[in-house]
Structures are given as structure tokens and as C-alpha cells.
GROMACS .gro file of C-alpha atoms in nm:
model
  505
    1MET     CA    1   7.394   9.103   7.764
    2LEU     CA    2   7.610   8.830   7.845
    3ASN     CA    3   7.759   8.902   7.592
    4ARG     CA    4   7.873   9.269   7.668
    5VAL     CA    5   7.967   9.163   8.031
    6ARG     CA    6   8.217   8.919   7.867
    7SER     CA    7   8.316   9.224   7.642
    8ALA     CA    8   8.358   9.434   7.952
    9VAL     CA    9   8.568   9.180   8.088
   10ALA     CA   10   8.799   9.096   7.828
   11HIS     CA   11   8.818   9.501   7.779
   12LEU     CA   12   8.931   9.546   8.145
   13VAL     CA   13   9.198   9.311   8.090
   14SER     CA   14   9.340   9.404   7.803
   15SER     CA   15   9.331   9.756   7.827
   16GLY     CA   16   9.708   9.928   7.844
   17GLY     CA   17   9.809  10.004   7.509
   18ALA     CA   18   9.991  10.350   7.412
   19PRO     CA   19   9.751  10.693   7.432
   20PRO     CA   20   9.793  10.837   7.098
   21SER     CA   21   9.995  11.166   7.041
   22ARG     CA   22   9.848  11.508   7.079
   23PRO     CA   23   9.860  11.835   7.065
   24LYS     CA   24   9.893  12.081   7.362
   25SER     CA   25   9.560  12.178   7.470
   26PRO     CA   26   9.511  12.583   7.470
   27ASP     CA   27   9.606  12.695   7.850
   28LEU     CA   28   9.291  12.958   8.018
   29PRO     CA   29   9.340  13.312   7.842
   30ASN     CA   30   9.522  13.527   8.062
   31ALA     CA   31   9.670  13.200   8.297
   32THR     CA   32   9.980  13.337   8.285
   33SER     CA   33  10.086  13.598   8.493
   34ALA     CA   34  10.320  13.440   8.779
   35PRO     CA   35  10.369  13.443   9.167
   36PRO     CA   36  10.560  13.770   9.373
   37ALA     CA   37  10.812  13.535   9.513
   38ALA     CA   38  10.737  13.193   9.345
   39PRO     CA   39  11.074  12.985   9.260
   40PRO     CA   40  11.147  12.998   8.883
   41GLN     CA   41  11.016  12.705   8.690
   42ALA     CA   42  11.194  12.481   8.482
   43PRO     CA   43  11.048  12.370   8.149
   44ARG     CA   44  10.833  12.062   8.116
   45SER     CA   45  11.048  11.736   8.062
   46PRO     CA   46  11.098  11.714   7.728
   47PRO     CA   47  10.946  11.382   7.519
   48ALA     CA   48  11.195  11.077   7.533
   49ARG     CA   49  11.256  11.018   7.208
   50ALA     CA   50  11.324  10.682   7.066
   51GLY     CA   51  11.657  10.515   7.031
   52SER     CA   52  11.853  10.575   6.717
   53GLY     CA   53  11.937  10.164   6.710
   54GLY     CA   54  11.691  10.114   6.355
   55ALA     CA   55  11.422  10.195   6.252
   56ALA     CA   56  11.132  10.182   6.546
   57PRO     CA   57  10.765  10.193   6.347
   58ALA     CA   58  10.623  10.541   6.352
   59ARG     CA   59  10.354  10.441   6.617
   60THR     CA   60  10.629  10.373   6.889
   61VAL     CA   61  10.825  10.716   6.850
   62GLU     CA   62  10.488  10.848   6.864
   63ALA     CA   63  10.369  10.700   7.220
   64ARG     CA   64  10.741  10.789   7.335
   65ALA     CA   65  10.644  11.159   7.220
   66SER     CA   66  10.359  11.161   7.430
   67PHE     CA   67  10.488  11.026   7.695
   68SER     CA   68  10.624  11.366   7.977
   69ARG     CA   69  10.643  11.400   8.366
   70PRO     CA   70  10.562  11.645   8.589
   71THR     CA   71  10.762  11.956   8.487
   72PHE     CA   72  10.937  12.007   8.851
   73LEU     CA   73  11.076  11.681   8.828
   74GLN     CA   74  11.324  11.775   8.547
   75LEU     CA   75  11.415  11.494   8.328
   76SER     CA   76  11.622  11.463   8.036
   77PRO     CA   77  11.482  11.232   7.781
   78GLY     CA   78  11.727  10.975   7.944
   79GLY     CA   79  11.593  11.006   8.266
   80LEU     CA   80  11.254  11.007   8.087
   81ARG     CA   81  11.307  10.709   7.924
   82ARG     CA   82  11.411  10.513   8.265
   83ALA     CA   83  11.113  10.677   8.398
   84ASP     CA   84  10.867  10.482   8.110
   85ASP     CA   85  11.115  10.144   8.239
   86HIS     CA   86  10.824   9.923   8.359
   87ALA     CA   87  11.138   9.626   8.423
   88GLY     CA   88  11.349   9.884   8.662
   89ARG     CA   89  11.095  10.068   8.809
   90ALA     CA   90  11.310  10.389   8.928
   91VAL     CA   91  11.197  10.583   9.176
   92GLN     CA   92  11.134  10.977   9.059
   93SER     CA   93  11.157  11.224   9.241
   94PRO     CA   94  11.292  11.620   9.212
   95PRO     CA   95  11.684  11.695   9.167
   96ASP     CA   96  11.828  11.785   9.541
   97THR     CA   97  11.976  12.098   9.358
   98GLY     CA   98  11.869  12.329   9.628
   99ARG     CA   99  11.579  12.505   9.437
  100ARG     CA  100  11.316  12.277   9.611
  101LEU     CA  101  10.943  12.260   9.613
  102PRO     CA  102  10.743  12.524   9.831
  103TRP     CA  103  10.755  12.385  10.209
  104SER     CA  104  11.030  12.155  10.111
  105THR     CA  105  10.726  11.927   9.975
  106GLY     CA  106  10.843  11.626   9.924
  107TYR     CA  107  10.719  11.408   9.610
  108ALA     CA  108  10.838  11.060   9.418
  109GLU     CA  109  10.694  10.867   9.181
  110VAL     CA  110  10.730  10.524   8.997
  111ILE     CA  111  10.571  10.384   8.696
  112ASN     CA  112  10.330  10.061   8.695
  113ALA     CA  113  10.495   9.740   8.635
  114GLY     CA  114  10.307   9.660   8.280
  115LYS     CA  115   9.989   9.753   8.364
  116SER     CA  116   9.976  10.047   8.115
  117ARG     CA  117  10.257  10.203   7.848
  118HIS     CA  118  10.318  10.484   8.038
  119ASN     CA  119  10.301  10.596   8.379
  120GLU     CA  120   9.926  10.766   8.330
  121ASP     CA  121   9.966  10.947   8.665
  122GLN     CA  122  10.044  11.333   8.726
  123ALA     CA  123  10.166  11.620   8.934
  124CYS     CA  124  10.109  11.964   8.962
  125CYS     CA  125  10.308  12.206   9.290
  126GLU     CA  126  10.222  12.597   9.244
  127VAL     CA  127  10.258  12.893   9.418
  128VAL     CA  128   9.961  13.093   9.263
  129TYR     CA  129   9.895  13.480   9.265
  130VAL     CA  130   9.566  13.586   9.255
  131GLU     CA  131   9.482  13.932   9.160
  132GLY     CA  132   9.128  14.048   9.213
  133ARG     CA  133   8.872  14.112   8.928
  134ARG     CA  134   8.740  14.429   9.080
  135SER     CA  135   8.657  14.555   9.444
  136VAL     CA  136   8.321  14.502   9.603
  137SER     CA  137   8.211  14.812   9.551
  138GLY     CA  138   8.175  14.759   9.174
  139ALA     CA  139   8.461  15.003   9.038
  140PRO     CA  140   8.765  14.882   8.862
  141ARG     CA  141   9.025  14.759   9.084
  142GLU     CA  142   9.381  15.003   9.014
  143PRO     CA  143   9.647  14.698   8.898
  144SER     CA  144   9.853  14.640   9.255
  145ARG     CA  145  10.019  14.321   9.369
  146GLY     CA  146   9.982  14.427   9.743
  147GLN     CA  147   9.555  14.312   9.689
  148GLY     CA  148   9.593  14.023   9.513
  149LEU     CA  149   9.589  13.679   9.732
  150CYS     CA  150   9.868  13.406   9.679
  151PHE     CA  151   9.742  13.028   9.713
  152TYR     CA  152   9.950  12.722   9.783
  153TYR     CA  153   9.808  12.448   9.483
  154TRP     CA  154   9.969  12.043   9.482
  155GLY     CA  155   9.744  11.836   9.267
  156LEU     CA  156   9.766  11.441   9.220
  157PHE     CA  157   9.613  11.343   8.902
  158ASP     CA  158   9.565  10.953   8.844
  159GLY     CA  159   9.466  10.866   8.499
  160HIS     CA  160   9.280  10.599   8.318
  161ALA     CA  161   9.227  10.467   7.967
  162GLY     CA  162   9.499  10.716   7.881
  163GLY     CA  163   9.683  10.974   8.008
  164GLY     CA  164   9.555  11.298   7.784
  165ALA     CA  165   9.315  11.381   8.071
  166ALA     CA  166   9.533  11.365   8.408
  167GLU     CA  167   9.813  11.613   8.236
  168MET     CA  168   9.556  11.822   8.091
  169ALA     CA  169   9.412  11.885   8.470
  170SER     CA  170   9.777  11.876   8.614
  171ARG     CA  171   9.865  12.192   8.366
  172LEU     CA  172   9.489  12.375   8.381
  173LEU     CA  173   9.325  12.303   8.702
  174HIS     CA  174   9.518  12.551   8.965
  175ARG     CA  175   9.403  12.828   8.716
  176HIS     CA  176   9.041  12.775   8.732
  177ILE     CA  177   9.076  12.779   9.084
  178ARG     CA  178   9.243  13.133   9.017
  179GLU     CA  179   8.963  13.268   8.847
  180GLN     CA  180   8.688  13.191   9.034
  181LEU     CA  181   8.910  13.359   9.350
  182LYS     CA  182   8.977  13.636   9.125
  183ASP     CA  183   8.571  13.801   9.235
  184LEU     CA  184   8.662  13.669   9.583
  185VAL     CA  185   8.989  13.865   9.686
  186GLU     CA  186   8.896  14.180   9.846
  187ILE     CA  187   8.561  13.973  10.012
  188LEU     CA  188   8.805  13.729  10.177
  189GLN     CA  189   9.031  13.984  10.282
  190ASP     CA  190   8.758  14.157  10.468
  191PRO     CA  191   8.672  14.051  10.837
  192LEU     CA  192   8.270  14.158  10.762
  193PRO     CA  193   8.022  13.889  10.595
  194PRO     CA  194   8.019  13.828  10.237
  195PRO     CA  195   7.805  14.049  10.042
  196LEU     CA  196   7.495  13.802   9.961
  197CYS     CA  197   7.502  13.986   9.571
  198LEU     CA  198   7.789  14.181   9.364
  199PRO     CA  199   7.753  14.427   9.095
  200SER     CA  200   7.662  14.222   8.745
  201THR     CA  201   7.863  14.475   8.555
  202PRO     CA  202   8.214  14.620   8.692
  203GLY     CA  203   8.213  14.990   8.583
  204ALA     CA  204   7.826  14.971   8.484
  205PRO     CA  205   7.660  15.358   8.549
  206GLY     CA  206   7.551  15.345   8.912
  207SER     CA  207   7.741  14.999   9.008
  208SER     CA  208   8.008  15.167   9.185
  209ASP     CA  209   7.691  15.239   9.396
  210SER     CA  210   7.714  15.043   9.792
  211SER     CA  211   7.368  15.081   9.811
  212GLN     CA  212   7.293  14.823   9.548
  213LEU     CA  213   7.461  14.523   9.744
  214VAL     CA  214   7.282  14.346   9.926
  215GLY     CA  215   7.376  14.366  10.298
  216PRO     CA  216   7.367  14.118  10.537
  217GLN     CA  217   7.112  14.246  10.696
  218SER     CA  218   6.851  14.408  10.434
  219CYS     CA  219   6.692  14.133  10.321
  220TRP     CA  220   6.441  13.899  10.596
  221SER     CA  221   6.525  13.816  10.949
  222SER     CA  222   6.611  13.390  10.851
  223GLN     CA  223   6.906  13.433  10.621
  224LYS     CA  224   7.124  13.169  10.567
  225GLU     CA  225   7.508  13.240  10.711
  226VAL     CA  226   7.794  13.248  10.472
  227THR     CA  227   8.108  13.187  10.575
  228HIS     CA  228   8.464  13.260  10.359
  229GLU     CA  229   8.553  12.907  10.418
  230SER     CA  230   8.272  12.869  10.177
  231LEU     CA  231   8.342  13.067   9.966
  232VAL     CA  232   8.693  12.915   9.876
  233VAL     CA  233   8.529  12.515   9.910
  234GLY     CA  234   8.260  12.689   9.606
  235ALA     CA  235   8.544  12.824   9.410
  236ILE     CA  236   8.743  12.498   9.374
  237GLU     CA  237   8.376  12.289   9.313
  238ASN     CA  238   8.286  12.520   9.029
  239ALA     CA  239   8.691  12.502   8.915
  240PHE     CA  240   8.649  12.101   8.882
  241GLN     CA  241   8.283  12.185   8.732
  242LEU     CA  242   8.479  12.439   8.449
  243MET     CA  243   8.814  12.150   8.422
  244ASP     CA  244   8.551  11.919   8.337
  245GLY     CA  245   8.390  12.097   8.062
  246GLN     CA  246   8.698  12.209   7.929
  247MET     CA  247   8.762  11.828   7.874
  248ALA     CA  248   8.404  11.771   7.691
  249ARG     CA  249   8.463  12.034   7.419
  250GLU     CA  250   8.839  11.966   7.354
  251ARG     CA  251   8.810  11.594   7.359
  252ARG     CA  252   8.860  11.573   6.989
  253GLY     CA  253   9.064  11.864   6.879
  254GLN     CA  254   9.297  11.801   7.125
  255GLN     CA  255   9.232  11.422   7.197
  256VAL     CA  256   9.179  11.403   7.531
  257GLU     CA  257   9.160  11.061   7.568
  258GLY     CA  258   9.056  10.902   7.937
  259GLY     CA  259   8.944  11.029   8.255
  260CYS     CA  260   9.140  11.058   8.545
  261CYS     CA  261   9.112  11.076   8.973
  262ALA     CA  262   9.244  11.457   9.089
  263LEU     CA  263   9.324  11.537   9.477
  264VAL     CA  264   9.382  11.854   9.486
  265VAL     CA  265   9.512  12.095   9.844
  266VAL     CA  266   9.470  12.425   9.835
  267TYR     CA  267   9.617  12.609  10.120
  268LEU     CA  268   9.507  12.974  10.157
  269LEU     CA  269   9.489  13.259  10.401
  270GLY     CA  270   9.596  12.973  10.716
  271LYS     CA  271   9.322  12.693  10.605
  272VAL     CA  272   9.421  12.414  10.389
  273TYR     CA  273   9.145  12.288  10.173
  274VAL     CA  274   9.172  11.928  10.060
  275ALA     CA  275   8.922  11.839   9.723
  276ASN     CA  276   8.889  11.480   9.647
  277ALA     CA  277   8.741  11.320   9.322
  278GLY     CA  278   8.816  10.950   9.298
  279ASP     CA  279   8.994  10.683   9.503
  280SER     CA  280   9.328  10.867   9.613
  281ARG     CA  281   9.432  10.922   9.935
  282ALA     CA  282   9.494  11.227  10.176
  283ILE     CA  283   9.590  11.178  10.608
  284ILE     CA  284   9.704  11.418  10.822
  285VAL     CA  285   9.995  11.258  11.061
  286ARG     CA  286   9.984  11.502  11.344
  287ASN     CA  287  10.202  11.392  11.663
  288GLY     CA  288  10.097  11.038  11.539
  289GLU     CA  289   9.745  11.090  11.510
  290ILE     CA  290   9.596  10.977  11.150
  291ILE     CA  291   9.323  11.240  11.044
  292PRO     CA  292   9.164  11.117  10.728
  293MET     CA  293   9.185  11.404  10.499
  294SER     CA  294   8.924  11.224  10.192
  295ARG     CA  295   8.760  10.962  10.087
  296GLU     CA  296   8.744  10.685   9.810
  297PHE     CA  297   8.440  10.741   9.561
  298THR     CA  298   8.351  10.389   9.431
  299PRO     CA  299   8.145  10.222   9.307
  300GLU     CA  300   8.025  10.045   9.700
  301THR     CA  301   8.102  10.404   9.835
  302GLU     CA  302   7.843  10.547   9.624
  303ARG     CA  303   7.608  10.279   9.569
  304GLN     CA  304   7.298  10.515   9.661
  305ARG     CA  305   7.397  10.774   9.477
  306LEU     CA  306   7.426  10.562   9.142
  307GLN     CA  307   7.078  10.368   9.223
  308LEU     CA  308   6.924  10.743   9.353
  309LEU     CA  309   7.003  10.834   8.986
  310GLY     CA  310   6.912  10.550   8.773
  311PHE     CA  311   6.520  10.581   8.957
  312LEU     CA  312   6.511  10.888   8.865
  313LYS     CA  313   6.662  10.856   8.518
  314PRO     CA  314   6.608  10.499   8.388
  315GLU     CA  315   6.636  10.635   8.019
  316LEU     CA  316   7.044  10.572   8.139
  317LEU     CA  317   6.969  10.232   8.219
  318GLY     CA  318   6.891  10.143   7.842
  319GLY     CA  319   6.650   9.879   7.914
  320GLU     CA  320   6.968   9.677   8.013
  321PHE     CA  321   7.047   9.762   8.357
  322THR     CA  322   6.838   9.718   8.685
  323HIS     CA  323   6.917  10.007   8.971
  324LEU     CA  324   6.841   9.759   9.235
  325GLU     CA  325   7.136   9.551   9.408
  326PHE     CA  326   7.118   9.188   9.506
  327PRO     CA  327   7.387   8.992   9.695
  328ARG     CA  328   7.415   8.760   9.353
  329ARG     CA  329   7.341   8.831   8.975
  330VAL     CA  330   6.923   8.685   8.949
  331GLN     CA  331   6.906   8.364   8.710
  332PRO     CA  332   6.566   8.317   8.567
  333LYS     CA  333   6.464   8.010   8.746
  334GLU     CA  334   6.428   8.247   9.049
  335LEU     CA  335   6.136   8.462   8.875
  336GLY     CA  336   5.842   8.402   9.120
  337GLN     CA  337   6.116   8.414   9.409
  338ARG     CA  338   6.166   8.627   9.705
  339MET     CA  339   6.515   8.745   9.699
  340LEU     CA  340   6.791   8.950   9.939
  341TYR     CA  341   6.765   9.327   9.750
  342ARG     CA  342   6.853   9.660   9.814
  343ASP     CA  343   6.726  10.000   9.670
  344GLN     CA  344   6.862  10.389   9.665
  345ASN     CA  345   6.727  10.451  10.022
  346MET     CA  346   6.816  10.189  10.180
  347THR     CA  347   7.149  10.059  10.396
  348GLY     CA  348   7.029   9.774  10.508
  349TRP     CA  349   6.845   9.388  10.355
  350ALA     CA  350   6.498   9.318  10.257
  351TYR     CA  351   6.337   9.046   9.990
  352LYS     CA  352   6.135   9.097   9.731
  353LYS     CA  353   5.926   8.900   9.476
  354ILE     CA  354   6.153   8.884   9.160
  355GLU     CA  355   6.023   9.016   8.827
  356LEU     CA  356   6.109   9.008   8.508
  357GLU     CA  357   6.303   9.350   8.516
  358ASP     CA  358   6.519   9.211   8.799
  359LEU     CA  359   6.668   8.973   8.556
  360ARG     CA  360   6.896   9.281   8.398
  361PHE     CA  361   7.245   9.340   8.475
  362PRO     CA  362   7.295   9.545   8.770
  363LEU     CA  363   7.404   9.906   8.739
  364VAL     CA  364   7.652   9.838   9.055
  365CYS     CA  365   7.839   9.486   9.034
  366GLY     CA  366   8.137   9.326   9.227
  367GLU     CA  367   8.255   9.471   9.535
  368GLY     CA  368   8.597   9.610   9.667
  369LYS     CA  369   8.842   9.699   9.394
  370LYS     CA  370   8.648   9.472   9.159
  371ALA     CA  371   8.305   9.698   9.218
  372ARG     CA  372   8.255   9.864   8.874
  373VAL     CA  373   7.948  10.063   8.775
  374MET     CA  374   7.760   9.908   8.430
  375ALA     CA  375   8.056   9.636   8.492
  376THR     CA  376   8.286   9.931   8.315
  377ILE     CA  377   8.474  10.130   8.569
  378GLY     CA  378   8.540  10.124   8.892
  379VAL     CA  379   8.543  10.476   9.018
  380THR     CA  380   8.282  10.745   9.071
  381ARG     CA  381   8.389  11.051   9.026
  382GLY     CA  382   8.635  11.220   8.850
  383LEU     CA  383   8.755  11.428   8.558
  384GLY     CA  384   8.722  11.360   8.151
  385ASP     CA  385   8.590  11.036   8.033
  386HIS     CA  386   8.340  11.179   7.806
  387ASN     CA  387   8.353  10.928   7.523
  388LEU     CA  388   8.319  10.662   7.783
  389ARG     CA  389   8.089  10.402   7.694
  390VAL     CA  390   7.953  10.042   7.800
  391CYS     CA  391   8.177   9.806   7.652
  392SER     CA  392   7.932   9.655   7.307
  393SER     CA  393   7.722   9.954   7.363
  394THR     CA  394   7.636  10.312   7.315
  395LEU     CA  395   7.519  10.386   7.715
  396PRO     CA  396   7.719  10.696   7.803
  397ILE     CA  397   7.849  10.650   8.145
  398LYS     CA  398   7.932  10.985   8.221
  399PRO     CA  399   7.628  11.047   8.383
  400PHE     CA  400   7.730  10.859   8.653
  401LEU     CA  401   8.072  10.954   8.712
  402SER     CA  402   8.025  11.321   8.908
  403CYS     CA  403   8.340  11.598   8.837
  404PHE     CA  404   8.258  11.742   9.162
  405PRO     CA  405   8.489  11.660   9.442
  406GLU     CA  406   8.417  11.635   9.796
  407VAL     CA  407   8.607  11.919   9.996
  408ARG     CA  408   8.758  11.887  10.362
  409VAL     CA  409   8.912  12.199  10.528
  410TYR     CA  410   9.159  12.179  10.807
  411ASP     CA  411   9.285  12.524  10.965
  412LEU     CA  412   9.630  12.481  11.018
  413THR     CA  413   9.662  12.833  11.264
  414GLN     CA  414   9.478  12.615  11.551
  415TYR     CA  415   9.742  12.370  11.647
  416GLU     CA  416  10.063  12.397  11.676
  417HIS     CA  417  10.272  12.207  11.478
  418CYS     CA  418  10.614  11.991  11.450
  419PRO     CA  419  10.860  11.958  11.175
  420ASP     CA  420  10.716  11.592  11.217
  421ASP     CA  421  10.363  11.667  11.166
  422VAL     CA  422  10.270  11.610  10.760
  423LEU     CA  423  10.010  11.562  10.490
  424VAL     CA  424  10.086  11.282  10.266
  425LEU     CA  425   9.891  11.292   9.902
  426GLY     CA  426   9.889  10.978   9.702
  427THR     CA  427   9.726  10.827   9.453
  428ASP     CA  428   9.580  10.469   9.482
  429GLY     CA  429   9.930  10.251   9.351
  430LEU     CA  430  10.024  10.386   9.758
  431TRP     CA  431   9.645  10.300   9.926
  432ASP     CA  432   9.593   9.972   9.762
  433VAL     CA  433   9.902   9.735   9.948
  434THR     CA  434   9.946  10.026  10.231
  435SER     CA  435   9.719  10.134  10.559
  436ASP     CA  436   9.681  10.485  10.708
  437CYS     CA  437   9.831  10.295  10.988
  438GLU     CA  438  10.144  10.204  10.768
  439VAL     CA  439  10.199  10.519  10.636
  440ALA     CA  440  10.211  10.671  10.934
  441ALA     CA  441  10.460  10.419  11.126
  442THR     CA  442  10.682  10.524  10.781
  443VAL     CA  443  10.625  10.908  10.909
  444ASP     CA  444  10.759  10.803  11.226
  445ARG     CA  445  11.025  10.577  11.131
  446VAL     CA  446  11.204  10.811  10.824
  447LEU     CA  447  11.164  11.136  10.960
  448SER     CA  448  11.284  11.055  11.343
  449ALA     CA  449  11.631  10.990  11.101
  450TYR     CA  450  11.684  11.330  11.041
  451GLU     CA  451  11.765  11.658  11.170
  452PRO     CA  452  11.480  11.846  11.204
  453ASN     CA  453  11.542  12.126  10.991
  454ASP     CA  454  11.688  11.923  10.690
  455PRO     CA  455  11.441  12.025  10.385
  456SER     CA  456  11.543  11.667  10.242
  457ARG     CA  457  11.401  11.466  10.469
  458TYR     CA  458  11.066  11.525  10.313
  459THR     CA  459  11.123  11.378   9.972
  460ALA     CA  460  11.297  11.080  10.148
  461LEU     CA  461  10.966  10.997  10.295
  462ALA     CA  462  10.779  11.014   9.944
  463GLN     CA  463  11.044  10.754   9.834
  464ALA     CA  464  11.015  10.528  10.115
  465LEU     CA  465  10.685  10.527  10.074
  466VAL     CA  466  10.657  10.490   9.687
  467LEU     CA  467  10.913  10.154   9.761
  468GLY     CA  468  10.754  10.023  10.079
  469ALA     CA  469  10.458   9.994   9.833
  470ARG     CA  470  10.607   9.907   9.476
  471GLY     CA  471  10.844   9.636   9.689
  472THR     CA  472  11.085   9.429   9.503
  473PRO     CA  473  11.163   9.214   9.235
  474ARG     CA  474  11.130   8.873   9.347
  475ASP     CA  475  10.975   8.553   9.142
  476ARG     CA  476  10.857   8.736   8.844
  477GLY     CA  477  10.661   9.010   9.026
  478TRP     CA  478  10.722   9.252   9.299
  479ARG     CA  479  10.663   9.177   9.639
  480LEU     CA  480  10.677   9.296  10.015
  481PRO     CA  481  10.886   9.170  10.245
  482ASN     CA  482  10.531   8.994  10.393
  483ASN     CA  483  10.571   8.817  10.057
  484LYS     CA  484  10.235   8.979   9.903
  485LEU     CA  485  10.221   9.128   9.614
  486GLY     CA  486  10.320   9.492   9.581
  487SER     CA  487  10.173   9.757   9.363
  488GLY     CA  488  10.143   9.721   9.042
  489ASP     CA  489   9.978  10.036   8.944
  490ASP     CA  490  10.130  10.373   8.898
  491ILE     CA  491  10.220  10.537   9.279
  492SER     CA  492  10.261  10.892   9.343
  493VAL     CA  493  10.325  11.061   9.664
  494PHE     CA  494  10.331  11.417   9.812
  495VAL     CA  495  10.442  11.465  10.143
  496ILE     CA  496  10.361  11.803  10.238
  497PRO     CA  497  10.498  11.949  10.564
  498LEU     CA  498  10.276  12.145  10.816
  499GLY     CA  499  10.547  12.303  11.038
  500GLY     CA  500  10.878  12.351  11.096
  501PRO     CA  501  11.099  12.519  10.781
  502GLY     CA  502  10.811  12.586  10.573
  503SER     CA  503  10.702  12.945  10.634
  504TYR     CA  504  10.299  13.006  10.560
  505SER     CA  505  10.264  13.348  10.466
   0.00000   0.00000   0.00000
């Protein structure tokens, strides 16, 4: 077991090889309908090519070809090479050509300082039109764009062990969300409570009879209250699960390597839905106040869920791990002694007699950024990772990694927002070295230097946040003004204005 732990540590230190070249994953069927008033989309940034000076090894060319950045950056091949430069770490933002992201959203990103060959973060920003699949009565719906819904969508995907999962999620997750919303178009537009049941087959004989629907008062007196908001939350949760399932099915044929954390924002019918699976973070800065819109899912924050799964399904531990937590690794000489421990039911600590099975490696080990599940991975929710195994073992990690996000809702209609109120999304490269308060201070400092109606202010803010976390090259590293190490990770930031020039209709 000790050799396996050493192998795990060596693997963590040495990881960061180039992801292999892979074909594009097929999109969802019928996933091409465009929003009615969305800005035209530029083609995805072309893959960077190896330089023409000399014959580069074939694998170098393939690694370059697999590297891509978000479409809206509109990077040329030369721009892609600059974005892939670990030494310069140039900040990338959409060009100021007048065609801005929805709501004048600001975006900036920078590659890591050598942690991995390429930038494994991906991002997506879309306006998505949803056409209803059927009416509530079950009768086929006449195709009419006026009956549909639009939602605004932002997504950050922090890849690990390769960029394939993040790239795939950035292209397809919003389409899964759209598919899940198709049955809800008419329901969400109806102020009445949602029906408890829908016809199973649209257009089938008798399916248009509204008496077949289970109305809100037709079953029993103590039925649960279901809100429209909870339907949207459920649609987002199902979309994450379907995206993860698609990655599992296509991980071999499409070479979808690794996994990714996912932080997604959906604006629909006056409400902002923030879904997080991983260790990225979202906060709202409103009139100087900080409103957390997510929490990080790490081995420490989800210790009890992980331990409960190990307790209920000990076969997942393979006889090599214990679901119990101790303040440190138990030594053989301590058999029979009493040591502090805690299990899946405990937030505090107690003493127990050390037994032979307690000598196994703990399911959750380390603390802070060094905490790991099975000495392998430092996040507990996300997409992908279907091939991930404990180092030098056949034990899969995936059962302990949940694809389900936590979804928090913010009602934009309940507050009067000014142009300085923003929603900030960032991968952990930002938050590893920047606190919520420091972000709020940067928001105030940067936005106050621009006119309230200047749409470029949000891109400037995103760039300032990325630069502040990256630092400047000094002493063979990247340093912050206080001489502490800057973030050596990939950093991606969205700044979404909640008031001012954006139109929420």
C-alpha cells in the first residue's frame, strides 16, 4: 500500500503531459436551432500549427492540433500559439470589434505556468432558444418561435488530466439543458402550478384529453408543492447527469480524456441559476455586498458524503482503504490504543480502540488544497473521469465523484441593480490566491474608472482579476505585489453585469 501511495504522489507531481489528438465528439441530435436574436457565431478558433522551421516530431504536431480555445475569442493560429505560451502567459479576451458577448459580459483567461501542456480550461457563452416539444395537453405543438423561450448561458469548465472533457462539455452541456427544458416551455409560461403528470406519448389517442393529467388537487390532500423554479433546477441537474453519461459512452471512440469541474449560469424568466460541480466559484458583488452563489466541492467539504458511501458500499474501498478519518495515519504499533477518529455521522471527534482494519489508508487524506480522495484526486464533483483509477490499482474513483451540481437561484427582479453590480465566475486558478473581499475591491476600483454606460468596463474588470491572480514574472516565478506566489494554474473569469446596459428580456 505504501508503494501505491508513493506512486500516487509521483503521479500528481509528474502529471501534465500533452493530451492526445482526438476527433470531435458528435453533437446532440437536432441541436442546431439558433436563437432568434443571437449574435452570429464566429467559427471555433482554428487549431494552432507547429512552426515551419524544421521537422517537428509528429506527436508535437498532434498535441498542437488538439489545442483549442473558446469560439468567442476569435483567435488566429498565431493568437493560439501566443495563448499557449507558458513563458509569456498573455491574457486573452474577446476582441473589441463591437460584437460583444450577451449583456456586454466580460471575459479573460490565461494559461498556466507549466502545470500542463495546454490550457485545460474551457468557456462557453450562448443565447439558446428552446422550442416546446409539445403542449401541456399532449397535442402536437405547431412550430412557432413566438411560443418558445430563450435562456442566456455562461459556462466555465476546468479540465484535469487532459482537456477533452472540458472541451466536450463546453460544446454540449447547454444543448442538454435545452433538451431538458423542451417539455417545460408551456408549463413555465403558465402561472398555474405545474401538472404532476404529463402524457407519455404526444399525439396518442386520448392523450390530448386534459382529464388524463393529474391536477394539483386530484390525488390527496397532503401532496407536495412543486414550483416552476424547481423544474428549472431539475432540468439543469438532469442535463449534468446526461452530459456525464455521454462522456462515459464516448470516452473511447472520441478519446474524451480526463474530467472537468463545471460552473454554469442560466438566466431564464427573471432568475439566475448558478450550478456548480467542482471547485470553481461564483459570487455576486452588489452595492459592495458579497453574495456567495456556489461552494467548492472538495474531499474536505464532502467528507461525510464520501464516508457514507464507503460505509454503505465497502466493496468500493477494495479492502485497501478505510472510510474512517483519523488525525494522522495510524501506525501498527498503535494497535489496541485509543485514538481520535470521526465517521460519516460525526462533525466532532471521539476516541476509538485501534483495530487491524484501521491501518488501511484513509479514504480522505490530507487537508486544504492537498486533500485527496483515495490519494488520487482533489475534487469530489465534476464531469468525466470515467477511466480514473487509484494509482497502481484497479479501484475506480468515479463512484465517489458525483456529476450532480448544487444549484443556487438568484431572483433579479427582486432588486434594483446598478451598472456596478456583477456576477463573477472564476476557476480555482483565481480563487487559490484571491479572496472574495479582494475581488469585490477590484470590482469597485476598476468599474469606478469607467463611465457606467461603457460596455468595455466588464472586460477590463475580467482582465484585472486575471492579472491580479497571475502576478508578474519575478525570481523565476510569478509573484503578486506582496511577493507571494501568484497562481500557476489556468485562470478563467466571466464578469456578468446585473444592471445597466444589458437587456434581460
